[in-house]
Tab-separated table of C-alpha atoms in Angstrom:
chain	number	residue	atom	x	y	z
A	697	MET	CA	-100.039	-18.960	93.544
A	698	LYS	CA	-99.596	-16.647	96.370
A	699	ILE	CA	-96.060	-14.326	96.659
A	700	LEU	CA	-95.245	-12.691	99.738
A	701	LEU	CA	-92.783	-9.390	98.838
A	702	VAL	CA	-90.298	-8.048	101.045
A	703	GLY	CA	-89.243	-4.112	101.108
A	704	SER	CA	-90.382	-1.107	101.317
A	705	GLY	CA	-89.102	1.252	98.428
A	706	GLY	CA	-89.304	1.466	94.696
A	707	ARG	CA	-87.291	-1.136	93.838
A	708	GLU	CA	-90.241	-3.575	95.223
A	709	HIS	CA	-92.813	-1.157	93.316
A	710	ALA	CA	-90.759	-2.124	90.297
A	711	LEU	CA	-90.895	-5.703	91.032
A	712	ALA	CA	-94.569	-5.901	91.940
A	713	LYS	CA	-95.022	-4.518	88.903
A	714	LEU	CA	-93.494	-7.165	87.209
A	715	LEU	CA	-94.392	-9.470	89.091
A	716	PHE	CA	-98.370	-9.124	88.727
A	717	ASN	CA	-98.307	-8.787	84.915
A	718	SER	CA	-98.324	-12.465	84.695
A	719	ALA	CA	-99.791	-15.458	83.203
A	720	LEU	CA	-99.665	-17.217	86.586
A	721	LYS	CA	-102.408	-14.355	88.211
A	722	PRO	CA	-100.526	-14.042	91.682
A	723	ARG	CA	-102.048	-12.735	94.776
A	724	LEU	CA	-99.461	-10.718	96.027
A	725	PHE	CA	-98.661	-10.182	99.547
A	726	VAL	CA	-96.128	-7.438	100.790
A	727	LEU	CA	-94.325	-7.093	103.953
A	728	ALA	CA	-92.442	-3.391	103.872
A	729	ASP	CA	-91.272	-1.311	107.111
A	730	TYR	CA	-94.166	1.628	106.453
A	731	VAL	CA	-97.416	2.129	103.797
A	732	ASN	CA	-95.867	2.734	100.432
A	733	PRO	CA	-98.713	3.827	98.913
A	734	GLY	CA	-97.832	1.795	95.013
A	735	LEU	CA	-96.788	-1.381	97.201
A	736	LYS	CA	-100.195	-1.211	99.104
A	737	ARG	CA	-102.120	-0.911	95.690
A	738	GLU	CA	-100.526	-3.359	94.208
A	739	ALA	CA	-101.030	-6.287	96.179
A	740	GLU	CA	-105.037	-5.678	97.030
A	741	ALA	CA	-105.067	-5.542	93.398
A	742	SER	CA	-104.217	-8.617	92.875
A	743	GLY	CA	-106.125	-9.565	95.996
A	744	GLY	CA	-103.033	-9.332	98.246
A	745	LYS	CA	-102.158	-7.491	101.138
A	746	LEU	CA	-99.785	-5.178	102.414
A	747	TYR	CA	-98.203	-5.888	106.039
A	748	THR	CA	-96.326	-3.579	107.873
A	749	GLY	CA	-92.745	-4.350	110.033
A	750	ASP	CA	-89.442	-4.947	110.651
A	751	THR	CA	-88.164	-6.625	107.104
A	752	VAL	CA	-84.992	-7.138	108.232
A	753	ASN	CA	-85.849	-9.085	111.508
A	754	PRO	CA	-86.390	-12.843	110.581
A	755	LEU	CA	-88.601	-13.651	112.973
A	756	GLU	CA	-91.188	-10.950	111.958
A	757	VAL	CA	-90.834	-12.020	108.313
A	758	ALA	CA	-91.098	-15.692	109.207
A	759	ARG	CA	-94.148	-14.871	111.096
A	760	ILE	CA	-95.727	-12.858	108.132
A	761	ALA	CA	-94.611	-15.830	105.772
A	762	ASP	CA	-96.439	-18.503	108.549
A	763	LEU	CA	-99.062	-16.565	107.549
A	764	VAL	CA	-99.745	-15.402	104.292
A	765	SER	CA	-97.954	-19.321	103.399
A	766	PRO	CA	-96.929	-18.065	100.823
A	767	ASP	CA	-95.765	-20.471	97.423
A	768	ILE	CA	-93.049	-17.776	96.812
A	769	ILE	CA	-91.218	-15.401	98.715
A	770	VAL	CA	-89.558	-12.863	97.056
A	771	VAL	CA	-86.748	-10.534	99.252
A	772	GLY	CA	-85.924	-7.472	97.479
A	773	PRO	CA	-83.794	-5.151	99.323
A	774	GLU	CA	-79.987	-6.667	100.719
A	775	GLU	CA	-79.995	-5.430	104.283
A	776	PRO	CA	-82.872	-8.295	105.080
A	777	GLN	CA	-80.542	-10.148	103.548
A	778	PHE	CA	-77.630	-9.577	105.323
A	779	THR	CA	-79.124	-10.333	108.825
A	780	GLY	CA	-80.597	-14.164	107.886
A	781	VAL	CA	-83.687	-13.327	106.816
A	782	VAL	CA	-83.579	-15.752	103.753
A	783	ASP	CA	-81.934	-18.206	105.407
A	784	LEU	CA	-84.546	-18.377	108.151
A	785	LEU	CA	-87.020	-18.962	105.731
A	786	ARG	CA	-85.382	-21.910	103.709
A	787	GLU	CA	-84.992	-23.730	107.004
A	788	LYS	CA	-88.554	-23.423	107.367
A	789	GLY	CA	-89.033	-24.949	104.123
A	790	TYR	CA	-90.278	-21.765	101.893
A	791	SER	CA	-89.312	-21.342	98.245
A	792	VAL	CA	-86.696	-18.001	98.885
A	793	PHE	CA	-85.572	-15.678	95.912
A	794	GLY	CA	-82.878	-13.826	97.017
A	795	ALA	CA	-79.249	-14.911	98.653
A	796	LEU	CA	-78.094	-16.372	101.575
A	797	SER	CA	-76.514	-14.249	104.565
A	798	LYS	CA	-72.966	-15.996	103.463
A	799	THR	CA	-73.531	-15.311	99.932
A	800	SER	CA	-74.619	-11.749	100.229
A	801	MET	CA	-71.400	-11.226	101.762
A	802	ILE	CA	-70.176	-10.277	97.876
A	803	GLU	CA	-72.236	-6.936	98.597
A	804	ARG	CA	-72.094	-6.869	102.417
A	805	SER	CA	-68.402	-6.699	102.356
A	806	LYS	CA	-66.537	-5.074	99.873
A	807	VAL	CA	-62.748	-6.502	101.668
A	808	PHE	CA	-64.792	-9.721	100.810
A	809	ALA	CA	-65.837	-9.310	97.274
A	810	ARG	CA	-62.368	-8.113	96.484
A	811	THR	CA	-60.334	-10.205	98.267
A	812	LEU	CA	-62.103	-13.195	96.530
A	813	MET	CA	-61.651	-11.779	93.053
A	814	TRP	CA	-58.100	-11.360	93.738
A	815	LYS	CA	-57.759	-15.237	95.334
A	816	HIS	CA	-59.102	-16.406	92.476
A	817	SER	CA	-57.545	-14.386	89.288
A	818	ILE	CA	-60.536	-12.855	88.030
A	819	PRO	CA	-60.603	-10.212	85.476
A	820	GLY	CA	-61.841	-7.039	86.090
A	821	ARG	CA	-60.093	-6.478	90.314
A	822	LEU	CA	-58.279	-3.304	91.124
A	823	TYR	CA	-55.833	-2.835	93.808
A	824	PHE	CA	-57.152	-1.858	97.149
A	825	LYS	CA	-56.475	-1.948	101.175
A	826	ALA	CA	-58.347	-2.041	103.978
A	827	PHE	CA	-58.612	-1.033	107.661
A	828	LYS	CA	-60.140	-2.027	110.847
A	829	ASN	CA	-59.207	1.557	112.888
A	830	LEU	CA	-58.717	4.843	111.974
A	831	GLU	CA	-55.243	5.819	112.771
A	832	GLU	CA	-53.937	3.014	110.615
A	833	ALA	CA	-55.916	4.827	107.724
A	834	TYR	CA	-54.682	8.353	108.842
A	835	GLU	CA	-51.343	7.190	108.193
A	836	TYR	CA	-51.915	5.059	105.468
A	837	LEU	CA	-53.522	8.239	103.414
A	838	LYS	CA	-50.995	10.655	103.713
A	839	HIS	CA	-49.188	8.135	100.742
A	840	ALA	CA	-51.838	7.389	99.268
A	841	GLY	CA	-51.965	9.939	96.550
A	842	ASP	CA	-54.814	8.984	93.679
A	843	VAL	CA	-57.411	6.801	95.626
A	844	VAL	CA	-61.059	6.282	95.965
A	845	LEU	CA	-62.245	5.833	99.730
A	846	LYS	CA	-65.289	3.858	100.201
A	847	PRO	CA	-67.310	2.142	103.572
A	848	ALA	CA	-65.953	-1.585	103.815
A	849	ARG	CA	-69.812	-2.090	104.118
A	850	GLN	CA	-72.902	-1.750	102.080
A	851	ALA	CA	-73.957	1.295	103.238
A	852	GLY	CA	-76.878	2.344	101.427
A	853	GLY	CA	-74.730	4.175	98.978
A	854	LYS	CA	-72.955	7.164	100.881
A	855	GLY	CA	-70.145	7.606	101.988
A	856	VAL	CA	-67.730	6.988	98.955
A	857	ARG	CA	-65.507	9.708	98.000
A	858	VAL	CA	-63.158	10.102	94.510
A	859	ILE	CA	-60.171	11.930	95.329
A	860	ARG	CA	-57.805	12.525	92.571
A	861	ASP	CA	-54.121	13.181	94.434
A	862	THR	CA	-51.590	14.180	91.219
A	863	ARG	CA	-50.229	17.592	92.247
A	864	ALA	CA	-47.745	18.093	93.972
A	865	TYR	CA	-48.527	21.795	95.355
A	866	LEU	CA	-51.732	20.115	96.233
A	867	THR	CA	-50.796	16.969	98.520
A	868	SER	CA	-51.350	18.529	101.399
A	869	ASP	CA	-54.822	20.147	101.473
A	870	LYS	CA	-55.604	16.826	99.571
A	871	THR	CA	-54.692	14.702	102.601
A	872	ASP	CA	-56.688	16.887	104.704
A	873	VAL	CA	-59.594	15.829	102.298
A	874	LYS	CA	-59.024	12.436	102.552
A	875	ILE	CA	-58.623	12.252	106.318
A	876	GLN	CA	-61.906	14.370	106.548
A	877	ALA	CA	-63.894	11.313	104.630
A	878	ALA	CA	-62.272	8.351	106.615
A	879	SER	CA	-63.621	9.991	109.077
A	880	LYS	CA	-66.812	10.221	108.322
A	881	ILE	CA	-66.764	6.517	107.211
A	882	PHE	CA	-66.268	5.434	110.276
A	883	ASP	CA	-68.713	7.581	112.008
A	884	GLU	CA	-71.014	6.100	109.338
A	885	LEU	CA	-69.950	2.467	110.153
A	886	SER	CA	-69.885	2.854	113.514
A	887	ARG	CA	-73.717	1.798	113.865
A	888	TYR	CA	-72.846	-1.494	111.986
A	889	GLN	CA	-71.787	-4.093	114.312
A	890	ASP	CA	-71.707	-7.267	111.204
A	891	ILE	CA	-68.432	-6.363	109.928
A	892	GLU	CA	-64.688	-6.128	110.902
A	893	TYR	CA	-62.922	-3.940	108.707
A	894	LYS	CA	-64.435	-0.274	108.112
A	895	ILE	CA	-62.970	1.577	105.551
A	896	ILE	CA	-61.537	1.020	101.994
A	897	ILE	CA	-58.999	2.449	100.173
A	898	GLU	CA	-59.160	1.337	95.619
A	899	GLN	CA	-57.280	2.034	93.162
A	900	ARG	CA	-59.282	5.108	91.466
A	901	VAL	CA	-60.435	4.255	87.532
A	902	GLU	CA	-61.721	6.540	85.199
A	903	GLY	CA	-64.448	5.604	82.496
A	904	VAL	CA	-68.484	5.195	81.968
A	905	GLU	CA	-70.124	3.321	84.488
A	906	TYR	CA	-72.987	0.683	83.673
A	907	THR	CA	-74.885	-2.674	85.796
A	908	ALA	CA	-74.962	-6.027	84.547
A	909	GLN	CA	-77.492	-8.177	86.685
A	910	VAL	CA	-77.610	-11.600	86.404
A	911	ILE	CA	-80.128	-14.206	87.631
A	912	THR	CA	-79.075	-17.436	88.638
A	913	ASP	CA	-80.325	-20.438	90.438
A	914	GLY	CA	-77.198	-21.692	91.197
A	915	SER	CA	-76.226	-23.767	88.394
A	916	SER	CA	-77.469	-21.880	85.354
A	917	ILE	CA	-77.377	-18.157	84.773
A	918	LEU	CA	-79.573	-15.806	83.316
A	919	PRO	CA	-78.234	-12.182	82.276
A	920	LEU	CA	-80.772	-9.004	82.273
A	921	PRO	CA	-79.880	-5.898	79.195
A	922	LEU	CA	-77.502	-3.344	80.990
A	923	VAL	CA	-78.735	-0.241	82.306
A	924	GLN	CA	-76.562	2.588	83.709
A	925	ASP	CA	-77.247	4.190	86.799
A	926	ASN	CA	-76.313	7.648	87.744
A	927	PRO	CA	-75.349	7.830	91.185
A	928	HIS	CA	-74.493	11.098	92.096
A	929	ALA	CA	-76.704	13.456	93.405
A	930	PHE	CA	-76.306	16.171	90.554
A	931	GLU	CA	-76.128	17.057	86.908
A	932	GLY	CA	-72.923	16.290	85.580
A	933	ASP	CA	-72.252	13.510	87.728
A	934	LEU	CA	-70.956	16.099	90.832
A	935	GLY	CA	-72.081	15.923	94.685
A	936	PRO	CA	-72.337	12.986	96.807
A	937	GLU	CA	-73.276	9.715	95.970
A	938	THR	CA	-76.361	8.420	96.464
A	939	GLY	CA	-78.487	5.246	95.553
A	940	GLY	CA	-78.641	6.499	92.371
A	941	MET	CA	-80.778	9.005	90.889
A	942	GLY	CA	-81.672	7.244	87.364
A	943	GLY	CA	-81.280	5.710	84.320
A	944	ILE	CA	-81.400	4.368	81.028
A	945	SER	CA	-81.393	0.805	79.577
A	946	GLY	CA	-81.780	-0.401	75.672
A	947	PRO	CA	-81.804	-0.927	72.956
A	948	GLY	CA	-81.877	-4.941	73.235
A	949	PHE	CA	-79.320	-6.105	75.691
A	950	LEU	CA	-76.845	-3.797	75.668
A	951	LEU	CA	-76.551	0.572	75.960
A	952	PRO	CA	-75.533	2.665	73.180
A	953	PHE	CA	-71.850	2.965	74.322
A	954	ILE	CA	-71.397	-1.012	75.643
A	955	THR	CA	-70.021	-3.788	72.805
A	956	SER	CA	-71.058	-6.955	72.260
A	957	ASP	CA	-67.815	-8.322	73.490
A	958	GLU	CA	-67.654	-6.116	76.516
A	959	PHE	CA	-71.659	-7.116	77.262
A	960	ASN	CA	-69.934	-10.737	76.910
A	961	THR	CA	-67.087	-10.273	79.372
A	962	THR	CA	-68.747	-9.071	81.905
A	963	ILE	CA	-70.847	-11.315	82.458
A	964	ASP	CA	-68.080	-13.845	82.567
A	965	ILE	CA	-66.791	-12.123	85.345
A	966	ILE	CA	-69.573	-12.506	87.142
A	967	GLN	CA	-70.316	-15.915	86.516
A	968	LYS	CA	-66.126	-16.585	87.038
A	969	VAL	CA	-67.432	-14.457	90.918
A	970	LEU	CA	-70.464	-16.714	91.438
A	971	ARG	CA	-68.807	-20.297	91.332
A	972	ALA	CA	-65.635	-18.835	93.303
A	973	LEU	CA	-68.215	-17.548	95.716
A	974	GLU	CA	-69.866	-20.963	96.376
A	975	VAL	CA	-66.154	-22.106	97.014
A	976	GLU	CA	-65.695	-19.970	99.262
A	977	VAL	CA	-68.854	-19.633	100.977
A	978	GLY	CA	-69.709	-23.606	100.590
A	979	GLU	CA	-73.223	-22.375	99.302
A	980	LYS	CA	-74.998	-22.242	95.970
A	981	TYR	CA	-76.534	-18.132	95.009
A	982	THR	CA	-79.692	-18.371	94.494
A	983	GLY	CA	-81.466	-15.024	92.865
A	984	VAL	CA	-80.274	-11.958	91.555
A	985	ILE	CA	-76.176	-10.444	91.711
A	986	ALA	CA	-75.947	-7.458	90.002
A	987	GLY	CA	-72.347	-6.138	89.341
A	988	GLN	CA	-71.774	-2.573	88.857
A	989	MET	CA	-69.263	-2.168	86.279
A	990	MET	CA	-66.642	0.657	84.546
A	991	LEU	CA	-65.588	0.633	81.425
A	992	THR	CA	-62.014	1.856	81.610
A	993	PRO	CA	-58.455	2.083	80.056
A	994	ILE	CA	-56.828	0.557	82.041
A	995	GLN	CA	-58.318	-3.116	81.269
A	996	GLY	CA	-61.797	-2.724	79.581
A	997	PRO	CA	-65.352	-3.825	81.809
A	998	THR	CA	-63.529	-3.507	85.746
A	999	VAL	CA	-65.808	-4.172	88.742
A	1000	ILE	CA	-67.040	-1.314	90.875
A	1001	GLU	CA	-68.940	-3.291	93.180
A	1002	PHE	CA	-71.502	-6.291	93.593
A	1003	TYR	CA	-74.965	-6.111	94.894
A	1004	SER	CA	-76.900	-9.408	96.046
A	1005	ARG	CA	-80.136	-7.885	94.930
A	1006	PHE	CA	-81.617	-6.000	91.847
A	1007	GLY	CA	-80.295	-2.559	91.482
A	1008	ASP	CA	-82.553	0.748	92.081
A	1009	PRO	CA	-83.375	2.735	89.638
A	1010	GLU	CA	-82.187	0.021	87.194
A	1011	ILE	CA	-84.985	-2.493	87.589
A	1012	GLY	CA	-87.365	0.531	87.297
A	1013	CYS	CA	-85.697	1.008	83.693
A	1014	LEU	CA	-86.332	-2.800	83.046
A	1015	ILE	CA	-90.440	-3.114	83.609
A	1016	PRO	CA	-91.249	-1.833	80.223
A	1017	ARG	CA	-88.636	-3.837	78.551
A	1018	ILE	CA	-89.391	-7.356	79.579
A	1019	GLU	CA	-91.136	-9.742	77.445
A	1020	SER	CA	-91.532	-12.210	78.964
A	1021	ASP	CA	-93.244	-13.617	82.176
A	1022	PHE	CA	-91.418	-12.419	84.884
A	1023	LEU	CA	-92.578	-14.713	87.405
A	1024	GLU	CA	-92.285	-17.619	85.223
A	1025	ILE	CA	-87.988	-16.921	85.674
A	1026	ILE	CA	-88.838	-16.697	89.553
A	1027	GLU	CA	-90.433	-19.784	89.635
A	1028	ARG	CA	-87.618	-21.335	87.885
A	1029	THR	CA	-85.080	-19.980	89.318
A	1030	VAL	CA	-86.426	-20.862	93.095
A	1031	SER	CA	-86.927	-24.255	91.964
A	1032	GLY	CA	-83.648	-24.980	90.550
A	1033	ARG	CA	-84.778	-25.248	86.703
A	1034	LEU	CA	-83.495	-22.051	85.310
A	1035	ALA	CA	-81.704	-23.849	82.169
A	1036	GLY	CA	-83.342	-23.152	79.292
A	1037	ALA	CA	-85.016	-20.472	80.704
A	1038	LYS	CA	-84.688	-17.716	77.766
A	1039	LEU	CA	-85.215	-13.779	78.674
A	1040	GLU	CA	-87.455	-12.141	75.849
A	1041	VAL	CA	-86.881	-8.199	75.622
A	1042	LYS	CA	-88.453	-5.892	73.456
A	1043	ASP	CA	-85.464	-3.996	71.082
A	1044	ASN	CA	-87.313	-1.564	69.885
A	1045	VAL	CA	-87.615	0.165	73.316
A	1046	VAL	CA	-85.251	2.128	75.438
A	1047	SER	CA	-86.335	3.472	78.822
A	1048	ILE	CA	-85.171	6.408	80.910
A	1049	VAL	CA	-86.046	6.661	85.090
A	1050	LYS	CA	-85.559	9.532	86.719
A	1051	ALA	CA	-85.740	9.852	90.036
A	1052	VAL	CA	-86.929	12.662	92.810
A	1053	ALA	CA	-85.520	13.130	96.196
A	1054	PRO	CA	-86.379	16.259	98.941
A	1055	VAL	CA	-83.368	18.441	99.745
A	1056	GLY	CA	-81.312	16.908	102.172
A	1057	TYR	CA	-81.070	13.783	100.692
A	1058	PRO	CA	-78.665	12.012	100.468
A	1059	SER	CA	-76.228	13.871	103.312
A	1060	SER	CA	-79.175	14.900	105.664
A	1061	ARG	CA	-81.632	12.649	105.347
A	1062	LYS	CA	-83.417	14.034	108.867
A	1063	GLU	CA	-83.716	17.360	107.365
A	1064	ALA	CA	-85.385	15.430	104.288
A	1065	LEU	CA	-87.855	13.549	106.028
A	1066	GLY	CA	-91.300	13.917	106.743
A	1067	HIS	CA	-92.400	16.885	104.134
A	1068	PRO	CA	-96.050	16.340	102.644
A	1069	VAL	CA	-95.661	15.670	98.543
A	1070	SER	CA	-98.143	14.742	95.780
A	1071	ILE	CA	-98.105	13.476	92.689
A	1072	ASN	CA	-100.517	13.612	89.422
A	1073	GLU	CA	-100.266	9.971	88.609
A	1074	LYS	CA	-103.092	9.763	85.751
A	1075	ALA	CA	-101.232	13.011	84.016
A	1076	ILE	CA	-98.088	11.208	84.216
A	1077	ASN	CA	-99.081	7.780	82.547
A	1078	GLU	CA	-101.096	9.891	80.190
A	1079	LEU	CA	-97.629	11.016	78.691
A	1080	LYS	CA	-96.704	6.804	78.127
A	1081	CYS	CA	-94.658	7.334	81.999
A	1082	ILE	CA	-95.157	4.912	84.480
A	1083	VAL	CA	-94.855	6.265	88.574
A	1084	LEU	CA	-93.062	4.067	91.337
A	1085	TYR	CA	-93.518	5.045	94.592
A	1086	ALA	CA	-90.088	4.515	96.554
A	1087	SER	CA	-89.081	6.639	100.068
A	1088	VAL	CA	-92.411	7.344	100.599
A	1089	GLU	CA	-95.103	6.926	103.375
A	1090	GLU	CA	-99.345	7.240	103.169
A	1091	VAL	CA	-101.030	8.540	106.433
A	1092	GLY	CA	-104.148	9.354	105.987
A	1093	SER	CA	-104.492	10.338	102.838
A	1094	VAL	CA	-101.188	12.434	102.290
A	1095	LEU	CA	-98.246	11.076	101.118
A	1096	TYR	CA	-94.854	12.217	103.375
A	1097	THR	CA	-91.133	11.655	102.597
A	1098	LYS	CA	-89.026	8.905	104.229
A	1099	GLY	CA	-86.207	11.087	103.586
A	1100	SER	CA	-85.166	9.203	100.589
A	1101	ARG	CA	-85.991	9.216	96.480
A	1102	VAL	CA	-89.764	9.851	96.989
A	1103	PHE	CA	-90.723	9.025	93.803
A	1104	GLU	CA	-89.193	7.271	90.304
A	1105	ILE	CA	-90.541	7.902	87.257
A	1106	VAL	CA	-90.425	5.190	84.216
A	1107	CYS	CA	-90.429	6.217	80.359
A	1108	TYR	CA	-90.238	4.688	77.766
A	1109	GLY	CA	-90.380	4.625	73.457
A	1110	GLU	CA	-88.326	3.812	70.669
A	1111	ASN	CA	-85.611	6.634	70.900
A	1112	TYR	CA	-84.133	8.609	74.152
A	1113	ASN	CA	-84.727	11.861	72.278
A	1114	GLU	CA	-88.507	11.485	72.148
A	1115	VAL	CA	-88.333	9.714	75.785
A	1116	TYR	CA	-85.930	11.893	77.250
A	1117	LYS	CA	-88.444	15.061	76.130
A	1118	ARG	CA	-91.609	13.338	78.150
A	1119	SER	CA	-89.685	12.354	81.048
A	1120	LEU	CA	-89.076	15.838	81.775
A	1121	ILE	CA	-92.543	16.934	81.025
A	1122	ALA	CA	-93.741	14.269	83.427
A	1123	LEU	CA	-91.638	15.514	86.328
A	1124	THR	CA	-93.775	18.641	86.411
A	1125	HIS	CA	-96.988	16.850	87.863
A	1126	ILE	CA	-94.626	16.456	91.405
A	1127	GLU	CA	-95.095	18.905	94.055
A	1128	SER	CA	-94.072	19.839	97.567
A	1129	LEU	CA	-96.882	20.526	99.546
A	1130	ASP	CA	-94.710	22.688	102.312
A	1131	GLY	CA	-92.601	24.083	99.759
A	1132	TRP	CA	-89.403	22.099	100.907
A	1133	PRO	CA	-87.521	22.003	97.925
A	1134	LEU	CA	-87.545	18.467	95.690
A	1135	PHE	CA	-84.519	17.690	93.145
A	1136	TYR	CA	-84.088	15.872	90.196
A	1137	ARG	CA	-81.074	15.192	87.169
A	1138	ARG	CA	-82.462	16.791	84.261
A	1139	ASP	CA	-79.170	15.761	82.224
A	1140	ILE	CA	-80.093	11.989	82.484
A	1141	GLY	CA	-81.095	10.210	79.192
A	1142	SER	CA	-79.954	13.492	77.323
A	1143	PRO	CA	-78.580	12.926	73.984
A	1144	GLU	CA	-75.586	15.270	75.589
A	1145	GLN	CA	-75.229	12.849	78.395
A	1146	ILE	CA	-75.425	9.899	75.932
A	1147	ASN	CA	-72.975	10.887	73.417
A	1148	GLU	CA	-70.720	12.704	75.710
A	1149	ARG	CA	-70.564	8.885	76.944
A	1150	ILE	CA	-70.324	6.876	73.771
A	1151	LYS	CA	-67.123	9.412	73.232
A	1152	LEU	CA	-65.263	8.723	76.624
A	1153	ALA	CA	-66.412	4.832	76.209
A	1154	GLU	CA	-64.363	5.204	72.785
A	1155	LYS	CA	-61.705	6.453	73.816
A	1156	ALA	CA	-60.893	3.739	76.639
A	1157	ARG	CA	-61.807	0.696	74.152
A	1158	GLN	CA	-58.881	2.140	72.142
A	1159	THR	CA	-56.823	2.337	75.032
A	1160	TYR	CA	-57.461	-0.923	76.745
A	1161	THR	CA	-57.698	-2.792	73.593
A	1162	TYR	CA	-54.034	-1.514	72.672
A	1163	ARG	CA	-52.896	-1.937	76.436
A	1164	ALA	CA	-54.121	-5.637	75.879
A	1165	SER	CA	-52.250	-6.321	72.607
A	1166	ARG	CA	-49.116	-5.341	74.439
A	1167	GLY	CA	-49.936	-7.455	77.407
A	1168	LEU	CA	-50.077	-4.232	79.752
A	1169	VAL	CA	-53.852	-5.066	80.908
A	1170	ASN	CA	-53.929	-3.593	84.443
A	1171	GLU	CA	-50.448	-2.392	84.312
A	1172	SER	CA	-49.917	1.256	85.665
A	1173	ILE	CA	-47.371	3.300	86.534
A	1174	VAL	CA	-48.120	6.650	88.498
A	1175	TRP	CA	-45.983	9.409	90.760
A	1176	ILE	CA	-47.311	9.325	94.246
A	1177	PRO	CA	-46.319	12.443	96.343
A	1178	GLY	CA	-44.049	11.401	98.573
A	1179	LYS	CA	-43.004	8.016	96.730
A	1180	GLY	CA	-41.830	9.524	93.374
A	1181	VAL	CA	-43.024	6.602	90.484
A	1182	VAL	CA	-44.566	3.717	91.183
A	1183	GLU	CA	-45.816	0.761	89.121
A	1184	ASN	CA	-49.648	-0.225	90.086
A	1185	MET	CA	-50.592	2.233	91.907
A	1186	LEU	CA	-49.337	2.743	95.476
A	1187	PHE	CA	-50.891	-1.056	96.493
A	1188	SER	CA	-47.517	-2.752	95.256
A	1189	THR	CA	-44.780	-0.057	97.598
A	1190	LEU	CA	-46.784	0.374	100.128
A	1191	THR	CA	-48.126	-2.868	101.549
A	1192	SER	CA	-48.228	-5.885	100.041
A	1193	SER	CA	-51.519	-6.977	102.069
A	1194	ARG	CA	-54.770	-7.340	100.251
A	1195	GLY	CA	-57.205	-7.466	102.919
A	1196	GLY	CA	-58.832	-10.764	104.080
A	1197	PHE	CA	-61.524	-12.496	104.506
A	1198	GLU	CA	-64.443	-11.412	107.790
């Protein structure tokens, strides 16, 4: 069986490992934007080959597909989905694991996703308002209060600003911060021409984040184990949001701070979204959909955003935990035979992923670009850890940073404490060769972090279950500077509009 994998980074290296470790013994071919040494090695070890080219250009991807003539094509990142790569490949008759451009709107447009949930009364939704121009956003932000500002389009996890505004004497300063954040978001999205709305302002919620990934063939679904991603750049969940600085998974399908009832509620939300999406766009969803969730005191499992692909580092967390033949699951998905499939997971194995990035990421990727780095993969493997090559290019025999996360180290074992200790040792085997600093988060997977999240989740759980028993789910009363006391945040009083489909 021949597989063509489209994509260049750590997510694709994780997928390559999962696909390669199959009883079907696939030949793996890869189309990447640059020579990722991990992907190149996996391809060549299987008897395949790595090609370089423009992964977001449908014609370029189709050309490589025609050259390889694969049995299955797996499209890893979101941008090729947005540009219609999957659409063209399916038109040409290929079996493709990945979302069509219409169905990938669930990730590409946050306004689309939020509106879909409101239109179909799907639980876990947040209040929001979207804007097409900066002037309207400025005027709105003067009275916006306690909010989250986001790019209305998927932009690689960048641009999100959480601004707590509950103190009257700081309102003017907070307004300035909001306006500055909005300006940056508009500047960032100016290079995208495929979306009408530019900025989305959402109800701010607090709680414990986690990711639920679900594979679907358009009729049946197969949930994967939960993972907790850590998007903030610095320890203590501080700093700008990134594509993900690491994660944890296990034991079983849950996390130490998420119950089976909360897991089931989350999967039910995603299933409702899939049904609503098919109604709205007239296409079945084939591939994986991921819900970036938060357990909140307001309503329990709450949707932060959706991905139309595997999360990164989420899929890396699952490499040592999935016992089933992953390629067989992919094959059943693209052939519409997912019903009855069961995912076997190593219940006694937990995993921790830590990403390493050059200083400059995520705010100034130009500064983070082009630095030589080295890694002692043999020493890391001896620690029972796996190396994923992410945003790193092999030129000759030297590895150079590409401006984003360079490596992801996946460590696994029977308990978090022991795995955490080995993960820190593994990171000492990565080095910058020109003195440019590299950074990572020490706290991911630590006993202190996990215990803190268990406490935070329990506080949220006690509150949302009490509220549910009183019929108060998603009801909130807040004081907004300049507006006074209002219900359901600012959105019910300042506007009745909740955006629209694009």
